[in-house]
Short mmCIF file of C-alpha atoms and ligand atoms in Angstrom, two decimals:
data_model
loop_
_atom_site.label_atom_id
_atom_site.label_comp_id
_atom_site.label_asym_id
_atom_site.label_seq_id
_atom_site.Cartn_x
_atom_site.Cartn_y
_atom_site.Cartn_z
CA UNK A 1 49.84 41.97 60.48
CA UNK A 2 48.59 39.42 62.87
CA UNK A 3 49.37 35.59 60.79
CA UNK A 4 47.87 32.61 60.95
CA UNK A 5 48.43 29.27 59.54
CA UNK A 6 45.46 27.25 57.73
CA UNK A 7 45.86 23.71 57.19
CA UNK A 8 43.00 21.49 54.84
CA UNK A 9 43.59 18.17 54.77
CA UNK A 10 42.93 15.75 51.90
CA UNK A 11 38.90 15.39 51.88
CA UNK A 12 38.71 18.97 52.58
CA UNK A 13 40.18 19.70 49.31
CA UNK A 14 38.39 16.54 47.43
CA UNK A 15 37.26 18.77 44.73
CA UNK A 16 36.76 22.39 42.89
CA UNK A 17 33.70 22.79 45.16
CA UNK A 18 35.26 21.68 48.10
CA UNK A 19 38.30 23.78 47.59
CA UNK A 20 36.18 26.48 47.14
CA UNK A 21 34.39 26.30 50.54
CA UNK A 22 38.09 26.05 51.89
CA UNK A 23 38.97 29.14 50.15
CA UNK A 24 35.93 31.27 51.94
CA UNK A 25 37.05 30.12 55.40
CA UNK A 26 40.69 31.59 53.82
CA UNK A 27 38.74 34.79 53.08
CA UNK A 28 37.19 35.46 55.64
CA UNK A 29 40.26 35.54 57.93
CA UNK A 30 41.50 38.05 55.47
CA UNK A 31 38.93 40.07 55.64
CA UNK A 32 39.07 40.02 59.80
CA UNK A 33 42.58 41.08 59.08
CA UNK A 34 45.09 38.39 58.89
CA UNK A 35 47.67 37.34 56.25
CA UNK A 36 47.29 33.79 55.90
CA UNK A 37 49.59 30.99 55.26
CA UNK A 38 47.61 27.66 53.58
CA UNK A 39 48.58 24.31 53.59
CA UNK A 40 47.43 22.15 51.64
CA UNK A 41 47.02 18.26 51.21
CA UNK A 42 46.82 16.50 48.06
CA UNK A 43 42.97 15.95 46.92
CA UNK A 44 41.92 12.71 48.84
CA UNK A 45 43.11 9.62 46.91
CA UNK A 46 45.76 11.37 44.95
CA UNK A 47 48.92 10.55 47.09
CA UNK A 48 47.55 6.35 47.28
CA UNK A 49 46.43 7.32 43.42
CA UNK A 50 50.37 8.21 42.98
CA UNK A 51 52.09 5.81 45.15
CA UNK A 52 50.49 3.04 43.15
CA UNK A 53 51.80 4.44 39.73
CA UNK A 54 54.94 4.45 41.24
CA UNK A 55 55.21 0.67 42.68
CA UNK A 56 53.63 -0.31 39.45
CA UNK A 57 56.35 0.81 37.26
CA UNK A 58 59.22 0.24 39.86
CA UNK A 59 59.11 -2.17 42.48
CA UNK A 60 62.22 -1.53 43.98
CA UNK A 61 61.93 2.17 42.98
CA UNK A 62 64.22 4.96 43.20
CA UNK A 63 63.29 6.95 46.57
CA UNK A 64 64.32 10.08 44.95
CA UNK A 65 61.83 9.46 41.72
CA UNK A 66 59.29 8.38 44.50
CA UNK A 67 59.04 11.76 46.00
CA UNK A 68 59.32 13.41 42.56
CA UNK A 69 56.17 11.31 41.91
CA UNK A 70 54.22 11.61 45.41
CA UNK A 71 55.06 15.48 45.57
CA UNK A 72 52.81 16.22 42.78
CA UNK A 73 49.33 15.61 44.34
CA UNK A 74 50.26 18.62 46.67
CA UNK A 75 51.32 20.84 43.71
CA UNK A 76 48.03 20.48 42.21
CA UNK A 77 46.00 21.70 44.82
CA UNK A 78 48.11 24.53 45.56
CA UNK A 79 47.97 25.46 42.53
CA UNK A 80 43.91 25.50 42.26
CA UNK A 81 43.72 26.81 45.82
CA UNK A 82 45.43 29.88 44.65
CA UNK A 83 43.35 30.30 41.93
CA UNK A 84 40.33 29.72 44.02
CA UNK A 85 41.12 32.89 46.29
CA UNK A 86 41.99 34.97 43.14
CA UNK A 87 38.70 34.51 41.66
CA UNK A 88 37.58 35.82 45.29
CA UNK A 89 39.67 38.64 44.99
CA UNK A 90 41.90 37.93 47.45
CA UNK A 91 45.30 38.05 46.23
CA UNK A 92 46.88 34.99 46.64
CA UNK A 93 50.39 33.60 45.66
CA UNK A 94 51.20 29.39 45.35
CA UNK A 95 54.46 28.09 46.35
CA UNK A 96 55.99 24.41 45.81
CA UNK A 97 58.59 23.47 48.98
CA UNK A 98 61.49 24.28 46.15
CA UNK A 99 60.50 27.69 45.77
CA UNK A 100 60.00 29.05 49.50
CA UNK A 101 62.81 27.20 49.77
CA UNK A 102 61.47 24.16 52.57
CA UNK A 103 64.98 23.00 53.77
CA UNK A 104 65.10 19.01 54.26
CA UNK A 105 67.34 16.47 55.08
CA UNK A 106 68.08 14.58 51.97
CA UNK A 107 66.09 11.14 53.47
CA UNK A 108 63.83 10.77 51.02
CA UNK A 109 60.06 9.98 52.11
CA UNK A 110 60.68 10.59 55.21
CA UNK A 111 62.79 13.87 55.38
CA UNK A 112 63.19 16.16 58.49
CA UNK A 113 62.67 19.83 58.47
CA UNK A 114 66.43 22.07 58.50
CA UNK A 115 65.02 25.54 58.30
CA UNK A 116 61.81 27.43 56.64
CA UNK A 117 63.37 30.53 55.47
CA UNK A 118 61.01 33.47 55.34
CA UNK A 119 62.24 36.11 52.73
CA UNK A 120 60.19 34.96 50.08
CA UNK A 121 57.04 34.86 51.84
CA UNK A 122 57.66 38.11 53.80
CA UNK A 123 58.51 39.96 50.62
CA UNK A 124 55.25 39.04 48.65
CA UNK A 125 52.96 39.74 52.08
CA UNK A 126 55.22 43.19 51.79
CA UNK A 127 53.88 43.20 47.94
CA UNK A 128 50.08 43.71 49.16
CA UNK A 129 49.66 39.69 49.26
CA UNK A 130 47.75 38.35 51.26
CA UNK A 131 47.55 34.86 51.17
CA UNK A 132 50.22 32.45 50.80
CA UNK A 133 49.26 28.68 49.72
CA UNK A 134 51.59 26.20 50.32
CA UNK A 135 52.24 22.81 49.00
CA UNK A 136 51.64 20.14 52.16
CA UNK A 137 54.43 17.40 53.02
CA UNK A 138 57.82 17.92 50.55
CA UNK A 139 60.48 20.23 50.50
CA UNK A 140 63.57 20.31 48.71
CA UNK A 141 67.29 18.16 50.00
CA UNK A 142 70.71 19.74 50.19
CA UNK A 143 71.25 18.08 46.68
CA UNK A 144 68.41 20.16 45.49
CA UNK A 145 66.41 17.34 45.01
CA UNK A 146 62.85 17.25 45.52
CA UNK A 147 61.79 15.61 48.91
CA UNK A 148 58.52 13.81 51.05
CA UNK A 149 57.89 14.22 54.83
CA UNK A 150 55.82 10.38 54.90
CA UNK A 151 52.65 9.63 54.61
CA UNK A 152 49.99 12.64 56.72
CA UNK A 153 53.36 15.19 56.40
CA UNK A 154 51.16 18.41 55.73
CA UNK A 155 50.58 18.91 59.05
CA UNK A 156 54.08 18.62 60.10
CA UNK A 157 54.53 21.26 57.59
CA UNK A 158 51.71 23.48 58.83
CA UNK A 159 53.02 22.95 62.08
CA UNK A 160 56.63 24.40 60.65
CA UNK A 161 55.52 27.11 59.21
CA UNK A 162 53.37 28.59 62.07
CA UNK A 163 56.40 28.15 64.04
CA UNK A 164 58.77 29.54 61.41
CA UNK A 165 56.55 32.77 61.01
CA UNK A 166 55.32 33.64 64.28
CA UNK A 167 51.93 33.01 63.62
CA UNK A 168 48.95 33.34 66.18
CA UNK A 169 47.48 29.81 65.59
CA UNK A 170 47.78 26.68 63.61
CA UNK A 171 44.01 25.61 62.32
CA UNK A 172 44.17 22.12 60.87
CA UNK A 173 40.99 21.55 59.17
CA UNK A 174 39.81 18.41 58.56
CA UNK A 175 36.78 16.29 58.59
CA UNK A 176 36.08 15.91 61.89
CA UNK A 177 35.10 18.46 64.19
CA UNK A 178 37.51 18.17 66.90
CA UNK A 179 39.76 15.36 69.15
CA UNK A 180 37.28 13.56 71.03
CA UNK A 181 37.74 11.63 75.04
CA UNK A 182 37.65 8.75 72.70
CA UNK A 183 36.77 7.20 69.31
CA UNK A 184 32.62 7.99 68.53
CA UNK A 185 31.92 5.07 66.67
CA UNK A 186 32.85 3.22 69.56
CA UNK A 187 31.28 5.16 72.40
CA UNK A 188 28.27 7.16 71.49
CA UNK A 189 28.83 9.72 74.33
CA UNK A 190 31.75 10.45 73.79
CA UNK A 191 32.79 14.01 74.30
CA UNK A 192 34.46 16.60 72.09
CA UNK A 193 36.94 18.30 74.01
CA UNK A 194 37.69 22.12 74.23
CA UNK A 195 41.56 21.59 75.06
CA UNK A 196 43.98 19.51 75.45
CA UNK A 197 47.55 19.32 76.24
CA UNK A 198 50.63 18.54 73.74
CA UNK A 199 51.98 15.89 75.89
CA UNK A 200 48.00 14.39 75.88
CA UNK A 201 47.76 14.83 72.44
CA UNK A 202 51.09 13.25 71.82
CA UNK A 203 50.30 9.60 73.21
CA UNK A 204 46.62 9.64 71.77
CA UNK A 205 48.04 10.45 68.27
CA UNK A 206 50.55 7.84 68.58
CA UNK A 207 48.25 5.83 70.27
CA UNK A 208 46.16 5.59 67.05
CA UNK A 209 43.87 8.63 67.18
CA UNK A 210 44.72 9.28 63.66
CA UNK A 211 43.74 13.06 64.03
CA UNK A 212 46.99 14.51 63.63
CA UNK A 213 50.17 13.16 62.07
CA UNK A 214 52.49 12.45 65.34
CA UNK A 215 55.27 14.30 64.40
CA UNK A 216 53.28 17.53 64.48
CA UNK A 217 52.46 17.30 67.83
CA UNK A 218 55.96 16.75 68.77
CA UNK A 219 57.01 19.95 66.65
CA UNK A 220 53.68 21.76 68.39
CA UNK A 221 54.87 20.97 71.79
CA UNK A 222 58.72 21.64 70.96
CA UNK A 223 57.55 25.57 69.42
CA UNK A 224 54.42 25.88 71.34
CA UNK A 225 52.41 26.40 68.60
CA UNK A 226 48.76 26.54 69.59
CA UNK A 227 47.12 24.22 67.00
CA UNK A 228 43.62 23.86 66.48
CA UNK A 229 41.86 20.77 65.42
CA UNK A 230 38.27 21.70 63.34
CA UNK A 231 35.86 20.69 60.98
CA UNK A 232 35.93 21.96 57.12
CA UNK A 233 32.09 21.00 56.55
CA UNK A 234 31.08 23.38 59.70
CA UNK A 235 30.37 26.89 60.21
CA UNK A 236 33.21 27.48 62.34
CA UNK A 237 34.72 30.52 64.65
CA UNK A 238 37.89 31.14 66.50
CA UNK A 239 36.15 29.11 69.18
CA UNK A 240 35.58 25.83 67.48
CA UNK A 241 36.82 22.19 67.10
CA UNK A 242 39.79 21.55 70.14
CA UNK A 243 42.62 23.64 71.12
CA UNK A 244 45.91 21.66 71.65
CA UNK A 245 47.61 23.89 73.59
CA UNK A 246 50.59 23.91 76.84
CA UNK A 247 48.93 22.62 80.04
CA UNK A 248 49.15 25.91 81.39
CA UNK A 249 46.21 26.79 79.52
CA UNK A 250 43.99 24.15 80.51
CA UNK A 251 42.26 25.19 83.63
CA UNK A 252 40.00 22.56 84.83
CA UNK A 253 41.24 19.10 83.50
CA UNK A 254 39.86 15.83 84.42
CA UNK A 255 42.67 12.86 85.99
CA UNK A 256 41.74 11.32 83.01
CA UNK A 257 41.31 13.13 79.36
CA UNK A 258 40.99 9.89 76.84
CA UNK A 259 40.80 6.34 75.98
CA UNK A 260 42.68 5.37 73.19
CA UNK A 261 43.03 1.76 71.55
CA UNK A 262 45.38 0.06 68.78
CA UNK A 263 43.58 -2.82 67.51
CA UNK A 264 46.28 -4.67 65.42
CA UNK A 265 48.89 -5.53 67.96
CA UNK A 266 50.34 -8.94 68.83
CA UNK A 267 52.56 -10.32 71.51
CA UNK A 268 55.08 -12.47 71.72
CA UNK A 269 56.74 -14.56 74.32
CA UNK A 270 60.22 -16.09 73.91
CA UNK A 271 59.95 -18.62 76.45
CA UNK A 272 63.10 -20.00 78.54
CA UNK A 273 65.38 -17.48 77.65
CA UNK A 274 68.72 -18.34 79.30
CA UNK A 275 69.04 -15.18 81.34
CA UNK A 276 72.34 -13.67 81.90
CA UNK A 277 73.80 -9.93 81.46
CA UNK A 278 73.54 -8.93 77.33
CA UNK A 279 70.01 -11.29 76.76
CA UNK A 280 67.95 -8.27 76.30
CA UNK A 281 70.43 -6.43 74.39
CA UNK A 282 70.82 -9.38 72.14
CA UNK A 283 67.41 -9.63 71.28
CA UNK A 284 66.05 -6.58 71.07
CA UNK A 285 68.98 -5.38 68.82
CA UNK A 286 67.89 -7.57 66.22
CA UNK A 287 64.72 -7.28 66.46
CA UNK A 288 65.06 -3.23 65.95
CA UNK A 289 67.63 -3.80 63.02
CA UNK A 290 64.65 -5.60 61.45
CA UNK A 291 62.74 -2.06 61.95
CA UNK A 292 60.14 -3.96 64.53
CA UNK A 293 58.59 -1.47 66.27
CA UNK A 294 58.36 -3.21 69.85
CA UNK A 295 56.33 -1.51 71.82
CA UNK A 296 55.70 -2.79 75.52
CA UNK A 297 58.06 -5.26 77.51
CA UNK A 298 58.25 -7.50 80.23
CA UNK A 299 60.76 -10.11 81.69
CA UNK A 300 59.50 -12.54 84.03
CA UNK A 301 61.06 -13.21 87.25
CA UNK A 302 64.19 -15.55 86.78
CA UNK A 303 64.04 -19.41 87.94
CA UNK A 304 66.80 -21.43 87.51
CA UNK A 305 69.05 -19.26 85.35
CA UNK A 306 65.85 -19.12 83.23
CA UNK A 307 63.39 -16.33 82.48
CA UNK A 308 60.29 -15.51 79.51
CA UNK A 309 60.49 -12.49 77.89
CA UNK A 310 57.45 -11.05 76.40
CA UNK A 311 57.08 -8.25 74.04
CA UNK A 312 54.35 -6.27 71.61
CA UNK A 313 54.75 -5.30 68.59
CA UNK A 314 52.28 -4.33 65.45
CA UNK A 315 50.38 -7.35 63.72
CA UNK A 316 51.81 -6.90 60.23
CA UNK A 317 55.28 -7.36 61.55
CA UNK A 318 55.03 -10.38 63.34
CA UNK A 319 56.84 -12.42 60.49
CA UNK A 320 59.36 -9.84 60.75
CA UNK A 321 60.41 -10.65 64.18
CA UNK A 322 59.89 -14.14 64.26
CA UNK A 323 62.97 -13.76 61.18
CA UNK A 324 64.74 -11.71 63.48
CA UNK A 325 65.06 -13.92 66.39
CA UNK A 326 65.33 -17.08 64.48
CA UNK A 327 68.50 -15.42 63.05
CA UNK A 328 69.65 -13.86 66.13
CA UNK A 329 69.20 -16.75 68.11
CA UNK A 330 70.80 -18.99 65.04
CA UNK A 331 73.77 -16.67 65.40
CA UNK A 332 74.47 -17.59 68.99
CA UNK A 333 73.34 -14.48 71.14
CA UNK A 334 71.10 -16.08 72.96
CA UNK A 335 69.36 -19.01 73.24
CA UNK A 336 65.24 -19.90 73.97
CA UNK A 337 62.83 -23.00 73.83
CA UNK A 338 60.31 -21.75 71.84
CA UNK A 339 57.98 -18.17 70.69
CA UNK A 340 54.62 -18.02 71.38
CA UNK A 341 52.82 -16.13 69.60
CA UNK A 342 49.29 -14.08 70.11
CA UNK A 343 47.83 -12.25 67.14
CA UNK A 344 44.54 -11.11 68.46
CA UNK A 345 45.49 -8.94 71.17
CA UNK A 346 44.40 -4.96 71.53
CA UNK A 347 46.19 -2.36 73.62
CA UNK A 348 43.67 0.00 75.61
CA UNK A 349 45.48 3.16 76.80
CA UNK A 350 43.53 6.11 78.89
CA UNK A 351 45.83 8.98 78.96
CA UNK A 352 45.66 12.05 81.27
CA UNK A 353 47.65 14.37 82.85
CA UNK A 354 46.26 14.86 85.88
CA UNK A 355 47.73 11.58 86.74
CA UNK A 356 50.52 13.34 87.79
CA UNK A 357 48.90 14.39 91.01
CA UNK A 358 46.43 11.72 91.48
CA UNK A 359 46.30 8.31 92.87
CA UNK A 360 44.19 5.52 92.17
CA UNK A 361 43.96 5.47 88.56
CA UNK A 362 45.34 2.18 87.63
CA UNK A 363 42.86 0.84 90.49
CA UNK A 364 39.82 2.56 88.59
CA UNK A 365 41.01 1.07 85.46
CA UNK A 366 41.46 -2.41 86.69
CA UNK A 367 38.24 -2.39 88.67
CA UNK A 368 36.41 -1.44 85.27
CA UNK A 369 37.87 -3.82 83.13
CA UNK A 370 37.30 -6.63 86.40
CA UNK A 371 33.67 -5.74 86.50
CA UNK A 372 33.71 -6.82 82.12
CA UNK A 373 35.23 -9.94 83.13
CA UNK A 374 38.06 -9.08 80.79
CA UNK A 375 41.43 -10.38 81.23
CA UNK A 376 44.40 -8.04 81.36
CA UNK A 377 47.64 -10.01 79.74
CA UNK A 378 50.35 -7.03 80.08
CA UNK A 379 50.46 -3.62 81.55
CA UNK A 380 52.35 -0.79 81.22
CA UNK A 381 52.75 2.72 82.63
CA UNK A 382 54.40 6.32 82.14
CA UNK A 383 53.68 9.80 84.04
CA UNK A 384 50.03 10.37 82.11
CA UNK A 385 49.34 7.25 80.56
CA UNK A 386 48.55 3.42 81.51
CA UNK A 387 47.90 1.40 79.28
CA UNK A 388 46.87 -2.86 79.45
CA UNK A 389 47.01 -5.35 76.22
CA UNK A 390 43.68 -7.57 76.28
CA UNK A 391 41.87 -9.72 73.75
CA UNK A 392 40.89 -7.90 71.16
CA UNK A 393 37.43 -9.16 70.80
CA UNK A 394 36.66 -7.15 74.20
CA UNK A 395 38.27 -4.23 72.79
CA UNK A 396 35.06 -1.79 72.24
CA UNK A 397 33.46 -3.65 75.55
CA UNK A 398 36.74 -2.38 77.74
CA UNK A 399 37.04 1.43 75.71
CA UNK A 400 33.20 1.98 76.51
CA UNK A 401 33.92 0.44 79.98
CA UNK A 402 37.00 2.87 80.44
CA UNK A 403 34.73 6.11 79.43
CA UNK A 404 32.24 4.86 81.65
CA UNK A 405 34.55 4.48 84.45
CA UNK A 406 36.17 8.07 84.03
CA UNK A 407 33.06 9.65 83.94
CA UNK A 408 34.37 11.21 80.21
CA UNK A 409 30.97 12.00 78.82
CA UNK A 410 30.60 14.93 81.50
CA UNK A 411 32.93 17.99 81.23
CA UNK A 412 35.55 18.63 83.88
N1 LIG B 501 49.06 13.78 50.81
C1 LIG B 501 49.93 13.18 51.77
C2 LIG B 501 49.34 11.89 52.29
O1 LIG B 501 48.26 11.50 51.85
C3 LIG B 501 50.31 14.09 52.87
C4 LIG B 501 49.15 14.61 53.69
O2 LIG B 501 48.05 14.71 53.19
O3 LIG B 501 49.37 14.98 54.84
O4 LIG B 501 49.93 11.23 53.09
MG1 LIG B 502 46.06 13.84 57.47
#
């Protein structure tokens, strides 16, 4: 029997009517011959509904109670989605991550997949089942405790699964119909794209297209899993939403597939930084010990035995690293005059790989952003991606600039 994974994300399972519409799309792969595999998501709210019990009883709480806790929203909907299909007459079977068993490292709320084993799952398909729904985002530690993936896990574990069983396709249903050349509250034209590739769909997920959960991609790209990104409210056939997919795939691509943007970033300059071998090393250690998440980097050209060192990092963890180097510097591994700080920065990224092959990208970019009068304070580049930090009040002027630029609104 061909297989296919289903994923349904948290507003696509909201409620008993909403899991119900779920359930027909479920049936009607059936009935077009395929055993299928469901995911599912806690209904939307649940998981914040739970995490808040939790840090209301226990500030400081036990991460192993946590997942006990956050687990549940998942079991519920497995649970009804099971039911659902039944009352369709399609025989369907629930499973919590203990019972398939879902292998996980023991790092509670955010475990890592060790294996999907597939006897139990084969064996009731071999029983005349023919669905198979799946609690979303836990699994089970070596300690046979009960684990969480973090926070958007499910489709990590749809992700799993279709590679664990072969399947033909991952569809991840969810309320939008498909990854878009860029954000559509932003830019009115933008485009819904038939394909993309992993590696594309990598840095706009991480790059805040909040579409998929980032660690899915990577597990996509690793297995070649052919996912498929589609809307729940829609009539929908094997040919809707977007197809992330290998490159190979993709026929006709444009240089440039996407503009993405982070709007909470800041950056920070450590100004006259004695520079000598080590100084990076001993600020960036502690500044990753303090779990900042630095993000783009740059060290000035060196005067005097003097240099600035600029980095980004998120908004919400600028306190962090001002700590960090306070206490690093305090400590004697290196020494600077003072941090400057900027809180009110963006990061605009346009992402592509046909960058690969083609020239003048940046120029295009720079040019566009030029003709906005907007000022570019750091860039940075990789194979398929550049990306520039700006103020953030231009930050919808220079992402509808960008599309313009590209020509995005028009297919390849
Ligand atoms: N319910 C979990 C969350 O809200 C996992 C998921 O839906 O992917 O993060
Ligand atoms: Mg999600």
């Amino acid at each position: 029997m061909p297989l296919l994974v289903m994923k349904f994300g948290g507003t696509s399972v909201a409620d008993l009517a909403r899991i119900r519409n779920a359930a027909e799309k479920v049936r009607r792969e059936v009935e077009r011959g395929y055993d299928v595999i469901v995911i599912v998501s806690a209904m939307s709210g649940k998981t914040n509904e739970l995490v808040g019990w939790v840090e209301a009883t226990s500030p400081m709480f036990d991460a192993r109670e946590y997942d006990a806790v956050v687990s549940a929203g998942e079991n519920v909907t497995a649970g009804l989605m099971a039911l659902t299909l039944q009352e369709m007459d399609v025989p369907a079977r629930s499973w919590q991550g203990w019972q398939v068993p879902i292998q996980t490292t023991s790092a509670h709320s955010a475990a890592r997949f060790i294996d999907i084993p597939r006897a139990h799952i084969d064996a009731k398909f071999a029983e005349g089942f023919k669905v198979a729904v799946v609690a979303g985002f836990q699994g089970v530690s070596p300690e046979g405790r009960i684990t969480t993936l973090g926070r958007g896990g499910s489709d990590t574990t749809a992700v799993a699964f279709a590679a664990a069983f072969d399947a033909e396709r991952c569809d991840i249903y969810t309320d939008v119909d498909g990854v878009y050349t860029t954000d559509p509250r932003i830019v009115g034209r933008a485009r819904k794209l038939d394909k993309i590739a992993f590696e594309e769909m990598l840095e706009l997920a991480s790059l805040g297209a909040k579409v998929l959960q980032t660690r899915s991609v990577e597990l996509a790209m690793r297995y070649k899993v052919r996912l498929r990104v589609l809307s729940s409210f829609e009539d929908t056939d094997h040919n809707s939403g977007t197809l992330v997919c290998d490159e190979d795939e993709i026929m006709e691509s444009k240089v440039v597939s996407g503009v993405a943007y982070s709007r909470d970033e800041a950056k920070m300059t450590l100004l006259r930084v004695a520079d000598r071998p080590g100084v990076a090393a001993a600020i960036f250690g502690p500044l990753s010990d303090a779990g900042v998440n630095v993000d783009m980097i740059i060290q000035n050209i060196s005067e005097e035995g003097f240099t600035d060192m600029t980095f980004s990092c998120p908004t919400n963890q600028v306190m962090r690293a001002e700590k960090a180097i306070a206490e690093g510097s305090a400590a004697g591994a290196f020494v600077y005059d003072k941090v400057v700080v900027d809180d009110a920065v963006a990061k605009i990224s346009v992402v592509g790989i046909g960058m690969r092959s083609h020239a003048g990208v940046a120029a295009t970019m720079f040019k566009a952003l030029a003709a906005e009068n907007i000022n570019i304070k750091v860039i940075t580049t990789s194979e398929i991606k550049i990306s520039v930090l700006i103020d953030r009040k231009y930050m919808e002027l220079a992402v509808q600039a960008l599309h313009d630029a590209f020509g995005l609104e028009k297919a390849a």
